[in-house]
PDB file of C-alpha atoms in Angstrom:
ATOM      1  CA  MET A   1       2.188   3.405  13.740  1.00 56.00           C
ATOM      2  CA  VAL A   2       4.819   1.453  11.716  1.00 62.00           C
ATOM      3  CA  SER A   3       2.858  -1.387  10.093  1.00 73.00           C
ATOM      4  CA  LEU A   4       5.335  -4.518   9.721  1.00 82.00           C
ATOM      5  CA  ALA A   5       5.694  -6.575   6.491  1.00 83.00           C
ATOM      6  CA  ARG A   6       4.294  -3.909   4.744  1.00 88.00           C
ATOM      7  CA  TYR A   7       6.061  -1.897   1.994  1.00 89.00           C
ATOM      8  CA  ILE A   8       6.448   1.731   3.263  1.00 88.00           C
ATOM      9  CA  PRO A   9       7.482   4.070  -0.194  1.00 87.00           C
ATOM     10  CA  ALA A  10       9.424   6.498   2.097  1.00 85.00           C
ATOM     11  CA  LEU A  11      11.544   3.903   3.453  1.00 86.00           C
ATOM     12  CA  ARG A  12      11.901   2.092  -0.023  1.00 88.00           C
ATOM     13  CA  GLY A  13      11.247  -1.275   1.531  1.00 90.00           C
ATOM     14  CA  VAL A  14       9.255  -3.794   3.925  1.00 92.00           C
ATOM     15  CA  VAL A  15       9.526  -2.967   7.263  1.00 90.00           C
ATOM     16  CA  LEU A  16      10.386  -6.422   9.218  1.00 90.00           C
ATOM     17  CA  SER A  17      11.029  -4.862  12.775  1.00 90.00           C
ATOM     18  CA  HIS A  18      11.161  -1.642  14.594  1.00 88.00           C
ATOM     19  CA  SER A  19      12.872  -0.793  18.230  1.00 90.00           C
ATOM     20  CA  ASN A  20      13.979   1.974  19.910  1.00 91.00           C
ATOM     21  CA  LEU A  21      11.220   4.504  19.753  1.00 89.00           C
ATOM     22  CA  HIS A  22      11.638   7.788  20.906  1.00 91.00           C
ATOM     23  CA  PHE A  23      10.813  11.607  20.451  1.00 91.00           C
ATOM     24  CA  PRO A  24      14.011  13.463  19.753  1.00 91.00           C
ATOM     25  CA  SER A  25      12.807  16.577  21.338  1.00 89.00           C
ATOM     26  CA  LYS A  26      10.520  17.430  24.170  1.00 88.00           C
ATOM     27  CA  ILE A  27       8.948  20.762  22.314  1.00 89.00           C
ATOM     28  CA  ALA A  28       5.991  20.037  19.851  1.00 88.00           C
ATOM     29  CA  VAL A  29       5.109  22.180  16.802  1.00 87.00           C
ATOM     30  CA  ILE A  30       1.775  23.760  16.260  1.00 87.00           C
ATOM     31  CA  GLN A  31       1.211  24.865  12.673  1.00 85.00           C
ATOM     32  CA  ALA A  32      -1.162  28.093  12.358  1.00 83.00           C
ATOM     33  CA  ASP A  33      -4.819  27.017  13.832  1.00 85.00           C
ATOM     34  CA  CYS A  34      -4.285  23.471  13.724  1.00 85.00           C
ATOM     35  CA  PRO A  35      -5.159  22.085  16.996  1.00 86.00           C
ATOM     36  CA  PHE A  36      -2.929  19.013  16.554  1.00 88.00           C
ATOM     37  CA  LEU A  37       0.567  18.889  18.145  1.00 88.00           C
ATOM     38  CA  ILE A  38       3.481  17.574  15.422  1.00 87.00           C
ATOM     39  CA  CYS A  39       5.966  15.507  17.295  1.00 88.00           C
ATOM     40  CA  PRO A  40       8.588  13.926  14.938  1.00 88.00           C
ATOM     41  CA  ILE A  41       9.780  10.524  16.117  1.00 89.00           C
ATOM     42  CA  GLU A  42      13.255   8.447  15.698  1.00 90.00           C
ATOM     43  CA  PHE A  43      13.488   4.315  15.712  1.00 88.00           C
ATOM     44  CA  ASP A  44      15.601   1.795  14.631  1.00 91.00           C
ATOM     45  CA  ALA A  45      14.182  -0.339  11.908  1.00 89.00           C
ATOM     46  CA  ALA A  46      15.130  -3.464   9.916  1.00 92.00           C
ATOM     47  CA  ILE A  47      14.381  -2.841   6.232  1.00 91.00           C
ATOM     48  CA  TRP A  48      14.240  -5.611   3.632  1.00 91.00           C
ATOM     49  CA  SER A  49      14.624  -3.419   0.177  1.00 92.00           C
ATOM     50  CA  PRO A  50      15.161  -5.664  -2.734  1.00 93.00           C
ATOM     51  CA  ARG A  51      16.735  -3.792  -5.779  1.00 92.00           C
ATOM     52  CA  VAL A  52      16.552  -4.537  -9.575  1.00 92.00           C
ATOM     53  CA  GLY A  53      19.413  -6.312 -10.747  1.00 93.00           C
ATOM     54  CA  MET A  54      20.081  -8.537  -7.533  1.00 93.00           C
ATOM     55  CA  LYS A  55      20.806 -12.112  -7.174  1.00 94.00           C
ATOM     56  CA  LEU A  56      18.439 -13.638  -4.973  1.00 94.00           C
ATOM     57  CA  MET A  57      17.767 -17.413  -4.091  1.00 95.00           C
ATOM     58  CA  GLY A  58      13.989 -18.716  -3.515  1.00 94.00           C
ATOM     59  CA  LYS A  59      12.062 -21.863  -3.153  1.00 95.00           C
ATOM     60  CA  ILE A  60      10.096 -23.242  -6.143  1.00 94.00           C
ATOM     61  CA  SER A  61       6.404 -23.407  -5.012  1.00 93.00           C
ATOM     62  CA  LEU A  62       4.644 -23.615  -7.915  1.00 91.00           C
ATOM     63  CA  SER A  63       5.519 -24.668 -11.717  1.00 92.00           C
ATOM     64  CA  SER A  64       3.513 -24.081 -14.480  1.00 91.00           C
ATOM     65  CA  PRO A  65       3.713 -23.769 -18.536  1.00 92.00           C
ATOM     66  CA  ASP A  66       3.353 -20.151 -18.306  1.00 92.00           C
ATOM     67  CA  HIS A  67       5.888 -19.167 -14.902  1.00 92.00           C
ATOM     68  CA  VAL A  68       7.437 -20.616 -11.685  1.00 94.00           C
ATOM     69  CA  SER A  69       6.424 -19.230  -8.638  1.00 94.00           C
ATOM     70  CA  LEU A  70       8.991 -18.988  -5.660  1.00 94.00           C
ATOM     71  CA  LEU A  71       8.832 -18.260  -2.181  1.00 94.00           C
ATOM     72  CA  LEU A  72      11.782 -16.075  -0.980  1.00 92.00           C
ATOM     73  CA  HIS A  73      12.447 -16.330   2.901  1.00 90.00           C
ATOM     74  CA  ARG A  74       9.264 -18.036   3.358  1.00 90.00           C
ATOM     75  CA  THR A  75       7.195 -14.746   2.831  1.00 89.00           C
ATOM     76  CA  PHE A  76       7.805 -12.973  -0.525  1.00 92.00           C
ATOM     77  CA  ASN A  77       6.302 -14.412  -3.710  1.00 93.00           C
ATOM     78  CA  VAL A  78       8.393 -14.318  -6.595  1.00 95.00           C
ATOM     79  CA  SER A  79       7.269 -14.852 -10.091  1.00 94.00           C
ATOM     80  CA  ILE A  80       9.567 -16.007 -13.206  1.00 94.00           C
ATOM     81  CA  PRO A  81       7.634 -15.811 -16.550  1.00 93.00           C
ATOM     82  CA  ARG A  82       8.208 -18.029 -19.377  1.00 92.00           C
ATOM     83  CA  HIS A  83      10.202 -15.670 -21.499  1.00 91.00           C
ATOM     84  CA  HIS A  84      12.737 -15.155 -18.719  1.00 93.00           C
ATOM     85  CA  ILE A  85      13.427 -19.324 -18.601  1.00 93.00           C
ATOM     86  CA  PRO A  86      15.791 -20.168 -21.412  1.00 92.00           C
ATOM     87  CA  LYS A  87      13.600 -21.944 -23.849  1.00 88.00           C
ATOM     88  CA  ASN A  88      16.812 -23.486 -25.543  1.00 90.00           C
ATOM     89  CA  GLU A  89      17.724 -25.500 -22.120  1.00 91.00           C
ATOM     90  CA  TRP A  90      14.480 -26.023 -20.173  1.00 92.00           C
ATOM     91  CA  GLU A  91      10.977 -27.473 -21.400  1.00 92.00           C
ATOM     92  CA  PHE A  92       7.725 -28.046 -19.405  1.00 92.00           C
ATOM     93  CA  GLU A  93       6.942 -31.382 -18.468  1.00 90.00           C
ATOM     94  CA  TYR A  94       3.357 -31.983 -17.786  1.00 88.00           C
ATOM     95  CA  GLY A  95       2.604 -34.133 -14.790  1.00 79.00           C
ATOM     96  CA  PRO A  96      -0.359 -36.617 -14.410  1.00 73.00           C
ATOM     97  CA  ALA A  97      -3.937 -35.440 -14.489  1.00 61.00           C
ATOM     98  CA  GLU A  98      -5.544 -35.249 -10.707  1.00 59.00           C
ATOM     99  CA  ASN A  99      -8.210 -37.676 -11.757  1.00 56.00           C
ATOM    100  CA  ASP A 100      -6.088 -40.239 -12.919  1.00 58.00           C
ATOM    101  CA  PRO A 101      -6.732 -43.085 -10.591  1.00 59.00           C
ATOM    102  CA  GLU A 102      -3.183 -44.184 -10.499  1.00 58.00           C
ATOM    103  CA  TYR A 103      -1.271 -41.097 -10.348  1.00 55.00           C
ATOM    104  CA  GLY A 104      -3.983 -38.513  -9.330  1.00 51.00           C
ATOM    105  CA  ALA A 105      -4.620 -37.045  -5.970  1.00 50.00           C
ATOM    106  CA  GLY A 106      -6.400 -40.154  -4.463  1.00 50.00           C
ATOM    107  CA  ALA A 107      -3.707 -42.631  -5.622  1.00 51.00           C
ATOM    108  CA  THR A 108      -2.170 -44.753  -2.775  1.00 47.00           C
ATOM    109  CA  THR A 109       1.536 -44.562  -2.134  1.00 47.00           C
ATOM    110  CA  GLU A 110       3.553 -47.683  -2.675  1.00 48.00           C
ATOM    111  CA  ASP A 111       6.979 -48.580  -0.597  1.00 46.00           C
ATOM    112  CA  THR A 112       9.812 -48.851  -2.270  1.00 45.00           C
ATOM    113  CA  GLU A 113      13.457 -50.083  -1.036  1.00 47.00           C
ATOM    114  CA  GLU A 114      14.154 -46.423  -0.558  1.00 47.00           C
ATOM    115  CA  GLY A 115      11.092 -46.115   1.461  1.00 47.00           C
ATOM    116  CA  PRO A 116       7.213 -44.435   0.676  1.00 43.00           C
ATOM    117  CA  SER A 117       7.241 -42.309  -2.503  1.00 47.00           C
ATOM    118  CA  LYS A 118       6.473 -38.624  -1.888  1.00 46.00           C
ATOM    119  CA  SER A 119       5.369 -35.978  -4.217  1.00 46.00           C
ATOM    120  CA  THR A 120       7.868 -33.155  -4.392  1.00 50.00           C
ATOM    121  CA  GLU A 121       6.737 -29.785  -3.415  1.00 53.00           C
ATOM    122  CA  GLY A 122       6.197 -27.624  -6.634  1.00 53.00           C
ATOM    123  CA  ASP A 123       5.980 -30.750  -8.850  1.00 61.00           C
ATOM    124  CA  VAL A 124       2.172 -30.770  -8.668  1.00 62.00           C
ATOM    125  CA  GLY A 125       0.794 -30.927 -12.443  1.00 73.00           C
ATOM    126  CA  GLY A 126       4.183 -30.574 -14.166  1.00 87.00           C
ATOM    127  CA  LYS A 127       7.670 -29.464 -13.851  1.00 90.00           C
ATOM    128  CA  TRP A 128      10.476 -27.683 -15.429  1.00 93.00           C
ATOM    129  CA  VAL A 129      13.353 -30.031 -16.806  1.00 92.00           C
ATOM    130  CA  HIS A 130      16.479 -29.869 -18.653  1.00 90.00           C
ATOM    131  CA  HIS A 131      15.925 -30.854 -22.134  1.00 88.00           C
ATOM    132  CA  LEU A 132      19.214 -33.080 -22.495  1.00 90.00           C
ATOM    133  CA  THR A 133      19.696 -34.243 -18.932  1.00 90.00           C
ATOM    134  CA  HIS A 134      15.989 -34.223 -17.715  1.00 88.00           C
ATOM    135  CA  ALA A 135      17.231 -32.555 -14.310  1.00 91.00           C
ATOM    136  CA  LYS A 136      14.668 -30.825 -12.774  1.00 91.00           C
ATOM    137  CA  LEU A 137      15.092 -26.705 -12.398  1.00 92.00           C
ATOM    138  CA  GLY A 138      16.443 -25.792  -9.158  1.00 89.00           C
ATOM    139  CA  ASP A 139      18.537 -27.380  -6.814  1.00 89.00           C
ATOM    140  CA  ALA A 140      17.896 -30.715  -5.076  1.00 88.00           C
ATOM    141  CA  ASP A 141      16.115 -29.093  -2.384  1.00 90.00           C
ATOM    142  CA  GLY A 142      14.053 -27.132  -4.786  1.00 91.00           C
ATOM    143  CA  TYR A 143      15.945 -23.741  -4.594  1.00 94.00           C
ATOM    144  CA  LEU A 144      16.633 -21.617  -7.508  1.00 94.00           C
ATOM    145  CA  THR A 145      18.641 -18.482  -8.013  1.00 94.00           C
ATOM    146  CA  PHE A 146      17.380 -15.751 -10.261  1.00 95.00           C
ATOM    147  CA  THR A 147      17.986 -12.047 -11.304  1.00 94.00           C
ATOM    148  CA  VAL A 148      15.323  -9.249  -9.986  1.00 94.00           C
ATOM    149  CA  ILE A 149      13.759  -7.396 -12.995  1.00 93.00           C
ATOM    150  CA  GLY A 150      11.090  -5.936 -11.182  1.00 91.00           C
ATOM    151  CA  LEU A 151       8.872  -4.943  -8.183  1.00 91.00           C
ATOM    152  CA  THR A 152       5.286  -4.924  -7.676  1.00 90.00           C
ATOM    153  CA  VAL A 153       3.559  -3.397  -4.928  1.00 90.00           C
ATOM    154  CA  ALA A 154       0.153  -3.992  -4.357  1.00 89.00           C
ATOM    155  CA  ASN A 155      -2.176  -3.540  -1.084  1.00 87.00           C
ATOM    156  CA  GLU A 156       1.286  -2.548   0.414  1.00 85.00           C
ATOM    157  CA  MET A 157       2.564  -6.194  -0.377  1.00 89.00           C
ATOM    158  CA  LEU A 158       5.963  -6.169  -2.206  1.00 91.00           C
ATOM    159  CA  SER A 159       6.546  -9.282  -4.741  1.00 92.00           C
ATOM    160  CA  LEU A 160       9.252  -9.719  -7.391  1.00 94.00           C
ATOM    161  CA  LEU A 161       9.737 -10.579 -10.966  1.00 94.00           C
ATOM    162  CA  GLY A 162      12.713 -12.602 -11.548  1.00 94.00           C
ATOM    163  CA  SER A 163      14.596 -13.801 -14.360  1.00 94.00           C
ATOM    164  CA  ILE A 164      17.101 -16.959 -14.926  1.00 94.00           C
ATOM    165  CA  GLN A 165      18.451 -15.456 -18.276  1.00 92.00           C
ATOM    166  CA  SER A 166      21.854 -15.062 -18.734  1.00 90.00           C
ATOM    167  CA  ASP A 167      21.218 -11.428 -20.042  1.00 91.00           C
ATOM    168  CA  PRO A 168      17.885 -10.940 -18.116  1.00 90.00           C
ATOM    169  CA  PHE A 169      17.586  -7.118 -19.320  1.00 89.00           C
ATOM    170  CA  SER A 170      17.745  -7.890 -22.766  1.00 87.00           C
ATOM    171  CA  PRO A 171      14.768  -6.776 -25.097  1.00 85.00           C
ATOM    172  CA  GLU A 172      14.819 -10.149 -26.745  1.00 83.00           C
ATOM    173  CA  HIS A 173      13.132 -11.721 -23.903  1.00 79.00           C
ATOM    174  CA  LEU A 174       9.561 -10.555 -24.693  1.00 74.00           C
ATOM    175  CA  PRO A 175       6.513 -12.899 -24.545  1.00 71.00           C
ATOM    176  CA  GLU A 176       6.077 -15.216 -27.704  1.00 58.00           C
ATOM    177  CA  SER A 177       2.673 -14.463 -28.292  1.00 52.00           C
ATOM    178  CA  GLY A 178       0.177 -11.638 -27.072  1.00 47.00           C
ATOM    179  CA  PRO A 179       0.781  -8.105 -26.892  1.00 45.00           C
ATOM    180  CA  ALA A 180       4.239  -6.584 -26.551  1.00 43.00           C
ATOM    181  CA  ALA A 181       5.072  -6.514 -23.128  1.00 44.00           C
ATOM    182  CA  LYS A 182       7.158  -3.207 -21.725  1.00 49.00           C
ATOM    183  CA  ALA A 183      10.553  -3.687 -20.830  1.00 48.00           C
ATOM    184  CA  SER A 184      11.201  -4.212 -17.429  1.00 47.00           C
ATOM    185  CA  PRO A 185      12.240  -0.840 -15.574  1.00 51.00           C
ATOM    186  CA  THR A 186      15.843  -0.191 -14.942  1.00 51.00           C
ATOM    187  CA  GLU A 187      17.305   0.279 -11.598  1.00 50.00           C
ATOM    188  CA  SER A 188      17.465   4.282 -12.481  1.00 54.00           C
ATOM    189  CA  GLU A 189      13.819   4.166 -13.348  1.00 58.00           C
ATOM    190  CA  LEU A 190      12.763   2.585 -10.415  1.00 56.00           C
ATOM    191  CA  GLU A 191      14.670   4.865  -8.290  1.00 59.00           C
ATOM    192  CA  ARG A 192      13.163   7.794 -10.116  1.00 61.00           C
ATOM    193  CA  ALA A 193       9.801   6.380  -9.790  1.00 61.00           C
ATOM    194  CA  GLU A 194      10.330   6.162  -5.818  1.00 61.00           C
ATOM    195  CA  VAL A 195      11.273   9.924  -5.715  1.00 58.00           C
ATOM    196  CA  GLN A 196       8.517  11.088  -7.783  1.00 64.00           C
ATOM    197  CA  ASN A 197       5.905   8.712  -5.298  1.00 61.00           C
ATOM    198  CA  GLU A 198       7.859  10.293  -2.538  1.00 59.00           C
ATOM    199  CA  ILE A 199       7.311  13.945  -3.741  1.00 59.00           C
ATOM    200  CA  GLN A 200       3.863  13.048  -4.773  1.00 60.00           C
ATOM    201  CA  LEU A 201       3.052  11.907  -0.907  1.00 57.00           C
ATOM    202  CA  ALA A 202       4.644  14.803   0.416  1.00 56.00           C
ATOM    203  CA  ASP A 203       2.719  17.133  -1.771  1.00 59.00           C
ATOM    204  CA  ASP A 204      -0.447  15.016  -0.777  1.00 57.00           C
ATOM    205  CA  ASP A 205       0.274  15.779   2.835  1.00 56.00           C
ATOM    206  CA  GLU A 206       0.880  19.243   2.163  1.00 55.00           C
ATOM    207  CA  SER A 207      -2.512  19.723   0.315  1.00 56.00           C
ATOM    208  CA  ASP A 208      -3.898  17.441   3.466  1.00 55.00           C
ATOM    209  CA  ASP A 209      -2.834  20.070   5.946  1.00 55.00           C
ATOM    210  CA  GLU A 210      -3.896  23.029   3.452  1.00 56.00           C
ATOM    211  CA  ASP A 211      -7.327  21.316   3.493  1.00 62.00           C
ATOM    212  CA  THR A 212      -7.599  20.774   7.348  1.00 63.00           C
ATOM    213  CA  PHE A 213      -6.513  24.383   7.377  1.00 63.00           C
ATOM    214  CA  LYS A 214      -8.825  25.435   4.802  1.00 70.00           C
ATOM    215  CA  THR A 215     -11.752  23.455   6.606  1.00 72.00           C
ATOM    216  CA  LEU A 216     -10.936  24.863  10.221  1.00 67.00           C
ATOM    217  CA  GLY A 217     -11.129  28.431   9.067  1.00 71.00           C
ATOM    218  CA  LYS A 218     -14.657  27.708   7.082  1.00 77.00           C
ATOM    219  CA  MET A 219     -15.682  26.149  10.495  1.00 78.00           C
ATOM    220  CA  SER A 220     -14.378  29.133  12.192  1.00 74.00           C
ATOM    221  CA  GLU A 221     -16.168  31.623   9.899  1.00 81.00           C
ATOM    222  CA  ASP A 222     -19.096  29.575   9.816  1.00 82.00           C
ATOM    223  CA  ALA A 223     -19.476  29.763  13.863  1.00 82.00           C
ATOM    224  CA  ALA A 224     -18.963  33.530  13.754  1.00 82.00           C
ATOM    225  CA  ALA A 225     -21.593  33.848  11.479  1.00 86.00           C
ATOM    226  CA  GLN A 226     -23.990  31.998  13.199  1.00 86.00           C
ATOM    227  CA  GLU A 227     -23.068  33.477  16.476  1.00 86.00           C
ATOM    228  CA  LYS A 228     -23.819  37.136  14.506  1.00 87.00           C
ATOM    229  CA  ALA A 229     -26.996  35.906  13.345  1.00 88.00           C
ATOM    230  CA  ARG A 230     -27.950  34.733  16.977  1.00 87.00           C
ATOM    231  CA  ARG A 231     -26.619  38.028  18.466  1.00 87.00           C
ATOM    232  CA  LEU A 232     -28.857  39.830  15.863  1.00 89.00           C
ATOM    233  CA  ALA A 233     -31.926  37.979  16.610  1.00 89.00           C
ATOM    234  CA  VAL A 234     -31.470  38.148  20.516  1.00 88.00           C
ATOM    235  CA  GLU A 235     -31.256  42.116  19.795  1.00 89.00           C
ATOM    236  CA  LYS A 236     -34.170  42.398  17.493  1.00 88.00           C
ATOM    237  CA  ALA A 237     -36.346  40.377  20.187  1.00 88.00           C
ATOM    238  CA  THR A 238     -35.171  42.766  22.691  1.00 88.00           C
ATOM    239  CA  LEU A 239     -35.926  45.823  20.838  1.00 89.00           C
ATOM    240  CA  ALA A 240     -39.289  44.429  19.929  1.00 88.00           C
ATOM    241  CA  GLU A 241     -40.009  43.920  23.826  1.00 87.00           C
ATOM    242  CA  LYS A 242     -39.022  47.213  24.468  1.00 87.00           C
ATOM    243  CA  GLU A 243     -41.057  48.776  21.990  1.00 87.00           C
ATOM    244  CA  LYS A 244     -44.327  46.564  23.138  1.00 86.00           C
ATOM    245  CA  LYS A 245     -43.358  47.827  26.738  1.00 85.00           C
ATOM    246  CA  GLN A 246     -43.409  51.595  25.739  1.00 85.00           C
ATOM    247  CA  LYS A 247     -46.682  50.879  23.720  1.00 85.00           C
ATOM    248  CA  ARG A 248     -48.246  49.733  26.709  1.00 83.00           C
ATOM    249  CA  LYS A 249     -47.002  52.129  28.929  1.00 83.00           C
ATOM    250  CA  ALA A 250     -48.491  55.082  26.526  1.00 82.00           C
ATOM    251  CA  GLU A 251     -51.879  53.383  26.280  1.00 80.00           C
ATOM    252  CA  ASN A 252     -51.980  53.609  29.947  1.00 81.00           C
ATOM    253  CA  GLY A 253     -51.047  56.975  30.021  1.00 77.00           C
ATOM    254  CA  GLU A 254     -53.754  57.882  27.777  1.00 76.00           C
ATOM    255  CA  SER A 255     -56.324  56.204  29.300  1.00 75.00           C
ATOM    256  CA  LYS A 256     -55.524  57.628  32.846  1.00 73.00           C
ATOM    257  CA  LYS A 257     -55.722  61.174  31.244  1.00 73.00           C
ATOM    258  CA  GLN A 258     -59.389  60.422  29.857  1.00 73.00           C
ATOM    259  CA  LYS A 259     -60.538  59.404  33.287  1.00 70.00           C
ATOM    260  CA  ARG A 260     -59.289  62.556  34.909  1.00 71.00           C
ATOM    261  CA  LYS A 261     -61.033  64.814  32.344  1.00 67.00           C
ATOM    262  CA  LYS A 262     -64.430  62.913  33.013  1.00 61.00           C
TER     263      LYS A 262
END
């Protein structure tokens, strides 16, 4: 079964939908002693497959001094770290504290000439603004265009690492403090890693088949050994019973001879 909204390494993307599932052949294959039939299938699928270097647009969902979080297609998470935001253009402006009675979560909204004031999504705790114009990062609706510089797969869920630098793959865009970060993988490196992953998956499948055959062979050998032991036990019991009968018969014959002599 193909899982929806999950990253499938063999397909190099996230399966959004699939249809037209069918068997291309009416013949199934049996491998060696495997009791299962192997039936290939074909289907049509819509795959979301972002690549490093693509320019995409997401909506800002959270702003913090360390990074900006975006939501892509209302489903996929994107993170833009601080060192991939141009520091000579943008600066972080802290918002009011949550426990502030005037601006915090418990503050009452006041109506203005333009209507009741509303907090903008993604501005909780602060926002990134231009250091000259004081314009907020992103467009009026909170959407931001970024360059994909990395992909992360965890628990079959795909998330993206983005950058809004003019040269996102420059080694200059490293964290200002802390351990040195590794440069983001290029598209060729990512494809090479995906190919190696597919090869590893194929090897794992083959090893699984070999393990299955070994297990079945061992089970067959154990069953044959148990059957042989059972037959030997039956033969021994039958032979012992015959010997007992012959012994009793011989004893009865001896006793009859003694009676005749008397």
